[in-house]
mmCIF file with all atom_site columns, C-alpha atoms in Angstrom:
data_model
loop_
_atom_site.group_PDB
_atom_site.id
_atom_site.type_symbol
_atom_site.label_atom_id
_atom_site.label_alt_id
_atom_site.label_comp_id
_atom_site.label_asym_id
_atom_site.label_entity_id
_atom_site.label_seq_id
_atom_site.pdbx_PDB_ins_code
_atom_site.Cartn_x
_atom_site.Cartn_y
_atom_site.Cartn_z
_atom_site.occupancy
_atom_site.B_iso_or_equiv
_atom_site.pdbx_formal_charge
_atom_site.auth_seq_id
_atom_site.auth_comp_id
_atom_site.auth_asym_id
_atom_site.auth_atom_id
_atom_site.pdbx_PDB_model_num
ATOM 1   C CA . UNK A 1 1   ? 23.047 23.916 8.523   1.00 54.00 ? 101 UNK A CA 1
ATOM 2   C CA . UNK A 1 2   ? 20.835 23.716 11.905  1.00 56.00 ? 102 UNK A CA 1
ATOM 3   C CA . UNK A 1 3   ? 19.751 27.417 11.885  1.00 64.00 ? 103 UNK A CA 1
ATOM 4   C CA . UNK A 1 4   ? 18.228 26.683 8.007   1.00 64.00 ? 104 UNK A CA 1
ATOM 5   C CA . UNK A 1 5   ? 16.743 23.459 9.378   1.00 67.00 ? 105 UNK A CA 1
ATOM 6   C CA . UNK A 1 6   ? 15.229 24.986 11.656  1.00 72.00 ? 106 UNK A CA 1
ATOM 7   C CA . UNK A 1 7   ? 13.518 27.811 9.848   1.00 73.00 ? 107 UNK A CA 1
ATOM 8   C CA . UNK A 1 8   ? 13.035 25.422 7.332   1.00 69.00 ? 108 UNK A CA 1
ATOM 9   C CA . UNK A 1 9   ? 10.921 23.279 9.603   1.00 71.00 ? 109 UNK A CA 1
ATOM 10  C CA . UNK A 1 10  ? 9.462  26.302 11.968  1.00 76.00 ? 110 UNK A CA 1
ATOM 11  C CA . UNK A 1 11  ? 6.702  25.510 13.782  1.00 76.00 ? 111 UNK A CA 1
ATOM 12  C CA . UNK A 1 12  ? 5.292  29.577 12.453  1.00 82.00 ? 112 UNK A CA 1
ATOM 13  C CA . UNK A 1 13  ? 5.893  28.035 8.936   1.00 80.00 ? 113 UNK A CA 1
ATOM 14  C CA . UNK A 1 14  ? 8.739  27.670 6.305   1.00 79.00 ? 114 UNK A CA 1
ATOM 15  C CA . UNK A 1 15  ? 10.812 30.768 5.783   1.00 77.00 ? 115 UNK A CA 1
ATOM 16  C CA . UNK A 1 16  ? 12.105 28.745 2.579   1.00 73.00 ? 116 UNK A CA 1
ATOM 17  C CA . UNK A 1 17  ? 9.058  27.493 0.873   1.00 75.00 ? 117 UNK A CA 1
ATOM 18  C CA . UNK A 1 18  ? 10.861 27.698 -3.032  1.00 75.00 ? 118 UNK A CA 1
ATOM 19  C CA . UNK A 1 19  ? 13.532 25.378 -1.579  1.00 71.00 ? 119 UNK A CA 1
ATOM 20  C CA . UNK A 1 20  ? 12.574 21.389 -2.172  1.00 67.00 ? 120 UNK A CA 1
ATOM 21  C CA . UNK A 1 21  ? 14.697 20.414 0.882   1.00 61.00 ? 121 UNK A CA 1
ATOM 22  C CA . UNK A 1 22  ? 16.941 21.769 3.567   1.00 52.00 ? 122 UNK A CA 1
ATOM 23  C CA . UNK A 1 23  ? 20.935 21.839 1.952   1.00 53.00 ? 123 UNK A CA 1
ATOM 24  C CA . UNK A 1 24  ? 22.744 19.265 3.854   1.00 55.00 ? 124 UNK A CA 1
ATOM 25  C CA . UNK A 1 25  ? 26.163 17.559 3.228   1.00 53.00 ? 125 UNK A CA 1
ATOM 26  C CA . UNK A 1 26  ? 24.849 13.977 3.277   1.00 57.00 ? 126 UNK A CA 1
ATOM 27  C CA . UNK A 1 27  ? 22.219 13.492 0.628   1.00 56.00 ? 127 UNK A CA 1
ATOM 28  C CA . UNK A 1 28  ? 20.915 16.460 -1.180  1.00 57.00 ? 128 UNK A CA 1
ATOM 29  C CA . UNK A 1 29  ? 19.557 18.265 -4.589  1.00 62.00 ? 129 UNK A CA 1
ATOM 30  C CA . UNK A 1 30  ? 21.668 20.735 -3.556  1.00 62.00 ? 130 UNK A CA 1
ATOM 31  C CA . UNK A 1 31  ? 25.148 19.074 -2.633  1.00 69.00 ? 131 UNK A CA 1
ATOM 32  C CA . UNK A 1 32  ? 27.114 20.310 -5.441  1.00 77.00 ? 132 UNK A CA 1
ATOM 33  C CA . UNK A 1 33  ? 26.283 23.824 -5.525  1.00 79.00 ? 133 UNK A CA 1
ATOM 34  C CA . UNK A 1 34  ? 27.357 23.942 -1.539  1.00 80.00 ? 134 UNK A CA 1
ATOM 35  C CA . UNK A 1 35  ? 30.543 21.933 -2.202  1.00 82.00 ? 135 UNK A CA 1
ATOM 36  C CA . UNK A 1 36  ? 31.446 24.784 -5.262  1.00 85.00 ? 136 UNK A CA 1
ATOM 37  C CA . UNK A 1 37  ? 30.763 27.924 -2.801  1.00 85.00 ? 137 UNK A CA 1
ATOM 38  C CA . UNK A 1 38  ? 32.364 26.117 0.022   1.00 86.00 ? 138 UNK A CA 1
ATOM 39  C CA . UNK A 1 39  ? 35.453 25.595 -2.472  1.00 87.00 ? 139 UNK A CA 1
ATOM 40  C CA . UNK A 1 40  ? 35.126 29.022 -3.756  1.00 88.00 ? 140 UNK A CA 1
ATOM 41  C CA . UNK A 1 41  ? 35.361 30.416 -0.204  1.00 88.00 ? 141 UNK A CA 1
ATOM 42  C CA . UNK A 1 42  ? 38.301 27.936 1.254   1.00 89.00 ? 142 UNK A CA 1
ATOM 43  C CA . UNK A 1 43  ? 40.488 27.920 -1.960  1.00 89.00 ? 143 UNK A CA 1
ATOM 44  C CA . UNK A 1 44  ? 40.066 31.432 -3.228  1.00 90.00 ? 144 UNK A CA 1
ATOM 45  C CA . UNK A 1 45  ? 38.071 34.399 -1.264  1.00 91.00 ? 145 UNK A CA 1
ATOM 46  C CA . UNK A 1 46  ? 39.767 33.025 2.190   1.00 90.00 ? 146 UNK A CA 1
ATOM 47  C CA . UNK A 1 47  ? 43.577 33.677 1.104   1.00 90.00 ? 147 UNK A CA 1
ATOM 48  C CA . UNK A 1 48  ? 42.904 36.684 -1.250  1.00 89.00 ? 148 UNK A CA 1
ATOM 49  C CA . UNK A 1 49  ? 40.980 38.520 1.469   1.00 89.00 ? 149 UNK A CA 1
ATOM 50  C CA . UNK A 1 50  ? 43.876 37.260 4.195   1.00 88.00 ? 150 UNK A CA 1
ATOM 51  C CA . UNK A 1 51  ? 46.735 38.754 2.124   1.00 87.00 ? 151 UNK A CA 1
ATOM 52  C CA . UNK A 1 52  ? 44.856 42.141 0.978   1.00 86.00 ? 152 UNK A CA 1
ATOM 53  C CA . UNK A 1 53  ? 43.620 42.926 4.772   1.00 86.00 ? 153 UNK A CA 1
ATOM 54  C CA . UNK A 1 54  ? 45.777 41.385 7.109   1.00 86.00 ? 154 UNK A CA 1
ATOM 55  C CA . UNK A 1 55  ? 49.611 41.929 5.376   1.00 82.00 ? 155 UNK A CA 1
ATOM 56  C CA . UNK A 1 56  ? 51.326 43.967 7.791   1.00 80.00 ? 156 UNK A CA 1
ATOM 57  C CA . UNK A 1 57  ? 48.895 43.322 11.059  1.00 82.00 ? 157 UNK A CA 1
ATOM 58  C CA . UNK A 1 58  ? 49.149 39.213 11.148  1.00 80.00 ? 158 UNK A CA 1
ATOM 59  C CA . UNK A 1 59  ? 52.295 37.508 10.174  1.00 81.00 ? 159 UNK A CA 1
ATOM 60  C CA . UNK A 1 60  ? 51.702 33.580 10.200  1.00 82.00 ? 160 UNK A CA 1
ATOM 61  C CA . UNK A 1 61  ? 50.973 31.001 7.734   1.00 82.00 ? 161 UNK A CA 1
ATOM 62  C CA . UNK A 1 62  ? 47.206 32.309 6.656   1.00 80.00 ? 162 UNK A CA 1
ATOM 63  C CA . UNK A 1 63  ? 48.912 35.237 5.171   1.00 83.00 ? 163 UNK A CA 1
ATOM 64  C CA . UNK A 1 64  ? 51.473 34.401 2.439   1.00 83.00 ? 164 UNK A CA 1
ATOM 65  C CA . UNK A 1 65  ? 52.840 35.755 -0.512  1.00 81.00 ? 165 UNK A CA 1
ATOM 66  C CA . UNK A 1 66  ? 51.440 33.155 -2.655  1.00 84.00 ? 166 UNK A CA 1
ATOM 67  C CA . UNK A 1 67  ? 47.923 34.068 -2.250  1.00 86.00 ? 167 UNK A CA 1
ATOM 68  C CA . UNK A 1 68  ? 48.609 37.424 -3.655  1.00 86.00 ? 168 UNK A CA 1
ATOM 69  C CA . UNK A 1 69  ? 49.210 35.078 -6.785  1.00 86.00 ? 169 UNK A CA 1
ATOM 70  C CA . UNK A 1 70  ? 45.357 33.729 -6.322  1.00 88.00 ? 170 UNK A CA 1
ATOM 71  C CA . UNK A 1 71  ? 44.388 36.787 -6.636  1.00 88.00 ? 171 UNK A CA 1
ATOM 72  C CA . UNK A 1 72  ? 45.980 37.662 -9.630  1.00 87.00 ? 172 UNK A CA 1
ATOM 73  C CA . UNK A 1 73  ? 45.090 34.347 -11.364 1.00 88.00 ? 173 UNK A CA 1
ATOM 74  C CA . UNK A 1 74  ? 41.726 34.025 -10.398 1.00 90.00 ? 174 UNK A CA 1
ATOM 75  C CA . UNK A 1 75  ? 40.274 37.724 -9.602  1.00 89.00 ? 175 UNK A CA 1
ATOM 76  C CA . UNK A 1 76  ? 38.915 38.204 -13.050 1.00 89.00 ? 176 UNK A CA 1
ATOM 77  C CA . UNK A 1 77  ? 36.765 35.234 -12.526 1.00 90.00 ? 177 UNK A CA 1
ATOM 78  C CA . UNK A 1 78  ? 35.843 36.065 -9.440  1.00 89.00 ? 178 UNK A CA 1
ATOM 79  C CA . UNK A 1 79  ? 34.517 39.321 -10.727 1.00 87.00 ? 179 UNK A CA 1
ATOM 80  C CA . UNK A 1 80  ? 32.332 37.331 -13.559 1.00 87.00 ? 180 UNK A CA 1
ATOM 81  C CA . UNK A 1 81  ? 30.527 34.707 -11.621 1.00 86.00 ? 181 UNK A CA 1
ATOM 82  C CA . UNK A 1 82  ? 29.588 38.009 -8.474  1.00 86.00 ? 182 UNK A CA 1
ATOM 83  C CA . UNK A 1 83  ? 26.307 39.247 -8.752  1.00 87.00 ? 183 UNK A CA 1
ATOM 84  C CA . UNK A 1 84  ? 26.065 42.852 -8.541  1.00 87.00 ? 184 UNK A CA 1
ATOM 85  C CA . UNK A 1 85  ? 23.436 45.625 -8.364  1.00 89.00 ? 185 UNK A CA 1
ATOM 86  C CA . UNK A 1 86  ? 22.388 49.288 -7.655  1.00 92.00 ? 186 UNK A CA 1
ATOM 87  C CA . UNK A 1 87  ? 20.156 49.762 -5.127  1.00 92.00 ? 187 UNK A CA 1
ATOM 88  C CA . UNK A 1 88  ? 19.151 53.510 -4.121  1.00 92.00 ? 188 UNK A CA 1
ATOM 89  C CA . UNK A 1 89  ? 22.876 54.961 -6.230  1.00 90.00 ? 189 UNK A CA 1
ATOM 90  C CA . UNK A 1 90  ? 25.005 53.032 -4.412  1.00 86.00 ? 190 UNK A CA 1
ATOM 91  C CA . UNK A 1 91  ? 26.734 49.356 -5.276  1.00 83.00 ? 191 UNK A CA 1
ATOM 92  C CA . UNK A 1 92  ? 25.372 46.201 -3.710  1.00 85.00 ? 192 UNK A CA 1
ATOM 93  C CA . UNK A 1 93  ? 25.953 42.896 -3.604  1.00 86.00 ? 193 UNK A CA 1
ATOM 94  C CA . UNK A 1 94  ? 28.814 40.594 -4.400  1.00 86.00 ? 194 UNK A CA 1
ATOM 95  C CA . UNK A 1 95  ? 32.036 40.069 -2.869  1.00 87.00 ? 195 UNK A CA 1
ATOM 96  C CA . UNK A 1 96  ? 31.712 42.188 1.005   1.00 86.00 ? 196 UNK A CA 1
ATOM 97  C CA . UNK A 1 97  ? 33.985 42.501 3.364   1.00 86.00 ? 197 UNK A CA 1
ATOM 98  C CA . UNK A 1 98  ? 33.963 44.230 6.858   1.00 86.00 ? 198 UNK A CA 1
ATOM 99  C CA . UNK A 1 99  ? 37.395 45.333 7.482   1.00 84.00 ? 199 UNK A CA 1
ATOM 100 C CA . UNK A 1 100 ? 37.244 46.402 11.071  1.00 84.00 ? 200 UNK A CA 1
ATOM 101 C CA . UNK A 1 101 ? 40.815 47.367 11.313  1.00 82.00 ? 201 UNK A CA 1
ATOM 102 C CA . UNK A 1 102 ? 41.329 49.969 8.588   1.00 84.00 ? 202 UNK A CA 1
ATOM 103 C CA . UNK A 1 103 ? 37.961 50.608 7.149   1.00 87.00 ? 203 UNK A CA 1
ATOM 104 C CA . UNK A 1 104 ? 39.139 49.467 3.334   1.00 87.00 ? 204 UNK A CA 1
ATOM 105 C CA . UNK A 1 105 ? 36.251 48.174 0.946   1.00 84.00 ? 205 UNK A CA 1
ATOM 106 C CA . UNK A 1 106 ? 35.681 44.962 -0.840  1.00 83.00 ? 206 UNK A CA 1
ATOM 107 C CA . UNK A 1 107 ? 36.995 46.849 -4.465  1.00 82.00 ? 207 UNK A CA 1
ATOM 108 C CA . UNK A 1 108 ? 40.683 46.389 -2.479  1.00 84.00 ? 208 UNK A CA 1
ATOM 109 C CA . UNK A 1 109 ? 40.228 42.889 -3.015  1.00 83.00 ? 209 UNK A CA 1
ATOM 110 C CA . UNK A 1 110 ? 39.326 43.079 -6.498  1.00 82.00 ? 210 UNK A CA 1
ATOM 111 C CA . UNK A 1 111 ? 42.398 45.130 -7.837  1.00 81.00 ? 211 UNK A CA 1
ATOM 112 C CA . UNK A 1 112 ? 45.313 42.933 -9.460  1.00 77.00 ? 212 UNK A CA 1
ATOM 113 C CA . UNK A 1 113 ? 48.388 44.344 -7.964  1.00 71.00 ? 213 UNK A CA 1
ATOM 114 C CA . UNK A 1 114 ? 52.201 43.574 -8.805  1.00 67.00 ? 214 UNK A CA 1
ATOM 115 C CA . UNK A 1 115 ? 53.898 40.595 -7.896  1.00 60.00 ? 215 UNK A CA 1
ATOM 116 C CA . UNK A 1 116 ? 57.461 40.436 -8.285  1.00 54.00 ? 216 UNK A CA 1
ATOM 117 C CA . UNK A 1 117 ? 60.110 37.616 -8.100  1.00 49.00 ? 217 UNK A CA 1
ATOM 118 C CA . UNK A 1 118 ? 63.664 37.619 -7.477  1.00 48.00 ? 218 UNK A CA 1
ATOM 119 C CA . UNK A 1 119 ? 66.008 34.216 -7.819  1.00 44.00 ? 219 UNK A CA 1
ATOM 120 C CA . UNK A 1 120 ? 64.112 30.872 -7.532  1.00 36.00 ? 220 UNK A CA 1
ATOM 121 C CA . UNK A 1 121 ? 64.295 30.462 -3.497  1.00 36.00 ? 221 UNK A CA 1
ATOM 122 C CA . UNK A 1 122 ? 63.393 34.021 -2.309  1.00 34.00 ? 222 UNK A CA 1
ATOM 123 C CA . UNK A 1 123 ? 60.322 35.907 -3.044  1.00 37.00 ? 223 UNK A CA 1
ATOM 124 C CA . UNK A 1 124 ? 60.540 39.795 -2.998  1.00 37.00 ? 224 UNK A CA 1
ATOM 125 C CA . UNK A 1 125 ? 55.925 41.344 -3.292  1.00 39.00 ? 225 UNK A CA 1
ATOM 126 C CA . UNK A 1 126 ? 55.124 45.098 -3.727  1.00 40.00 ? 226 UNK A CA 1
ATOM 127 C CA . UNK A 1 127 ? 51.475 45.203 -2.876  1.00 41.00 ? 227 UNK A CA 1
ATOM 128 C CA . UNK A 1 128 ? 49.896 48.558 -3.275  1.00 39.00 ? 228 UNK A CA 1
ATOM 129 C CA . UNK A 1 129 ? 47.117 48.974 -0.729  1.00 39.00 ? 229 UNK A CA 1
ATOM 130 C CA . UNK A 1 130 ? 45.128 52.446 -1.121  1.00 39.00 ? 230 UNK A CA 1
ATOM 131 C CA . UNK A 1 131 ? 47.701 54.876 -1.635  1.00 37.00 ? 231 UNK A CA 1
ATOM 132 C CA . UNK A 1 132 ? 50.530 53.561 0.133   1.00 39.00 ? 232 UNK A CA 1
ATOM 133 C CA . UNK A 1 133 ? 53.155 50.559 -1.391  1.00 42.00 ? 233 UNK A CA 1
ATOM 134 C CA . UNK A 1 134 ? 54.395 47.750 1.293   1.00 43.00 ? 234 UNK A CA 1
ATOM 135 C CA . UNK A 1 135 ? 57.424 46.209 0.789   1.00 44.00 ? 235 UNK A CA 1
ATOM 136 C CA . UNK A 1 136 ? 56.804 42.238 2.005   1.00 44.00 ? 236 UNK A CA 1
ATOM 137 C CA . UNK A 1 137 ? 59.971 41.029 3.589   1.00 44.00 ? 237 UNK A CA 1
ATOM 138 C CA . UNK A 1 138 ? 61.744 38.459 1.751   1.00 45.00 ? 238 UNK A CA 1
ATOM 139 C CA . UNK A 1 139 ? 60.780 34.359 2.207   1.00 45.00 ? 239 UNK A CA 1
ATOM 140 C CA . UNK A 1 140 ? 62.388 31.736 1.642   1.00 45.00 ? 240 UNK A CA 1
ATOM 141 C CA . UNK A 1 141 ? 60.455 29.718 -0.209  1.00 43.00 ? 241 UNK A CA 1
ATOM 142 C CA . UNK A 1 142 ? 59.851 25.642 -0.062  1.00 45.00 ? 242 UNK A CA 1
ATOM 143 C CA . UNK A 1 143 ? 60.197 25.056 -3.630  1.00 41.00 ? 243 UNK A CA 1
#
C-alpha cells in the first residue's frame, strides 16, 4: 500500500488521478473490493496454483491434495469473473503465472483434472499435468 501512496501523492503529480483515495485497510471507498481479491488470492488462486506447479518439486503442507478439490469446485468461477483479451493474436490478461521451474502456462491451472478417493482415511489423486499422469502418494487424512 506505500508504493500506491506514494505515486498517489508524487510530488511530479498523481499517477492515479480517477481514483478518489489511496486503497488502504483502515478506512476506505475501496475496502471491500481489496478484502474480495485478497480472499480470492489467499483462499483460492494460492492453493490451486501450489498444487498444479509445485506437486512433485515441494512436499509440505502448502501443497495438498485437497486443493486439487478447489480447483475443481471453484475453477469455473474463476474463469467467469477473469478478464480476458487479444492483444496483437495472442491471449492477455487474466489469471498469469510465471512458472520458472518447468515453463507450464496459466491454462494448466484452469483445466479440471481427476480426483479420486479410496476408503474414508486415505486419499489416492491422479493429476494429469501436460502430457504426463502423477500418481500422488497416499495421505492419511485428518478427517
Amino acid at each position: 500500500m506505500h508504493y500506491k501512496s506514494t505515486l498517489h501523492n508524487s510530488h511530479y503529480g498523481d499517477a492515479y488521478p480517477y481514483i478518489a483515495e489511496v486503497p488502504l485497510f483502515g478506512h476506505s471507498e475501496n475496502h471491500s473490493m481489496i478484502q474480495i481479491a485478497d480472499f480470492i488470492c489467499s483462499a483460492l488462486l494460492f492453493p490451486m496454483a501450489s498444487y498444479v506447479y509445485c506437486t512433485n518439486f515441494i512436499q509440505n503442507v502448502h501443497v495438498t491434495q485437497k486443493d486439487k478439490e478447489i480447483q475443481n469446485d471453484f475453477i469455473d468461477r474463476i474463469k467467469g469473473i477473469s478478464y480476458r483479451y487479444w492483444l496483437r493474436d495472442k491471449m492477455r490478461g487474466g489469471i498469469v503465472v510465471v512458472d520458472a521451474i518447468s515453463k507450464r502456462s496459466s491454462t494448466l491451472m484452469l483445466k479440471k483434472t481427476t480426483v479420486m478417493y479410496e476408503g474414508i482415511e486415505k486419499v489416492k489423486a491422479e493429476v494429469s499435468l501436460l502430457s504426463t499422469t502423477v500418481d500422488t502418494p497416499e495421505v492419511i487424512s485428518s478427517v
